[in-house]
Amino acid sequence: MTDKQMQFIAWLITTATDKCATIEDVRKMNEEIRRHAAGPMEENEKKGD
């Protein structure tokens, strides 16, 4: 991953979490980010369980 890609990811996450009012909102946002970061393969495996 390039530095520019890492900078973009950091910007994206901080921009999203800046919109959160509480730490609980941040935790929910992080959970959603992790779900999306898992990608379609893991999601499909979970659905098959």
Coordinates of C-alpha atoms in Angstrom, one line a residue:
M1 CA 0.0 0.0 0.0
T2 CA 1.3 3.4 -0.9
D3 CA 1.7 6.4 1.5
K4 CA -1.0 8.2 -0.5
Q5 CA -3.4 5.3 0.0
M6 CA -2.7 5.2 3.7
Q7 CA -3.2 9.0 4.0
F8 CA -6.6 8.6 2.2
I9 CA -7.7 5.8 4.6
A10 CA -6.7 7.9 7.6
W11 CA -8.6 10.9 6.2
L12 CA -11.6 8.8 5.5
I13 CA -11.8 7.3 9.0
T14 CA -11.1 10.5 10.8
T15 CA -13.7 12.3 8.7
A16 CA -16.3 9.6 9.5
T17 CA -15.5 9.5 13.2
D18 CA -15.5 13.4 13.5
K19 CA -19.3 13.1 12.8
C20 CA -19.8 10.9 15.9
A21 CA -21.1 12.6 19.0
T22 CA -20.2 9.9 21.5
I23 CA -17.5 7.2 22.0
E24 CA -20.3 4.7 21.5
D25 CA -21.0 6.2 18.0
V26 CA -17.3 5.8 17.2
R27 CA -17.4 2.2 18.3
K28 CA -20.5 1.6 16.1
M29 CA -18.7 3.3 13.1
N30 CA -15.6 1.2 13.7
E31 CA -17.7 -2.0 13.7
E32 CA -19.2 -1.0 10.4
I33 CA -15.8 -0.2 8.9
R34 CA -14.5 -3.6 10.1
R35 CA -17.5 -5.4 8.5
H36 CA -16.8 -3.6 5.2
A37 CA -13.1 -4.2 5.4
A38 CA -13.7 -7.9 5.8
G39 CA -14.8 -8.0 2.2
P40 CA -17.3 -10.1 0.3
M41 CA -15.4 -13.4 0.8
E42 CA -15.8 -13.4 4.6
E43 CA -19.4 -12.1 4.4
N44 CA -20.3 -15.0 2.1
E45 CA -18.6 -17.5 4.4
K46 CA -20.6 -16.2 7.4
K47 CA -23.9 -16.4 5.5
G48 CA -23.1 -20.1 4.7
D49 CA -22.7 -21.0 8.3

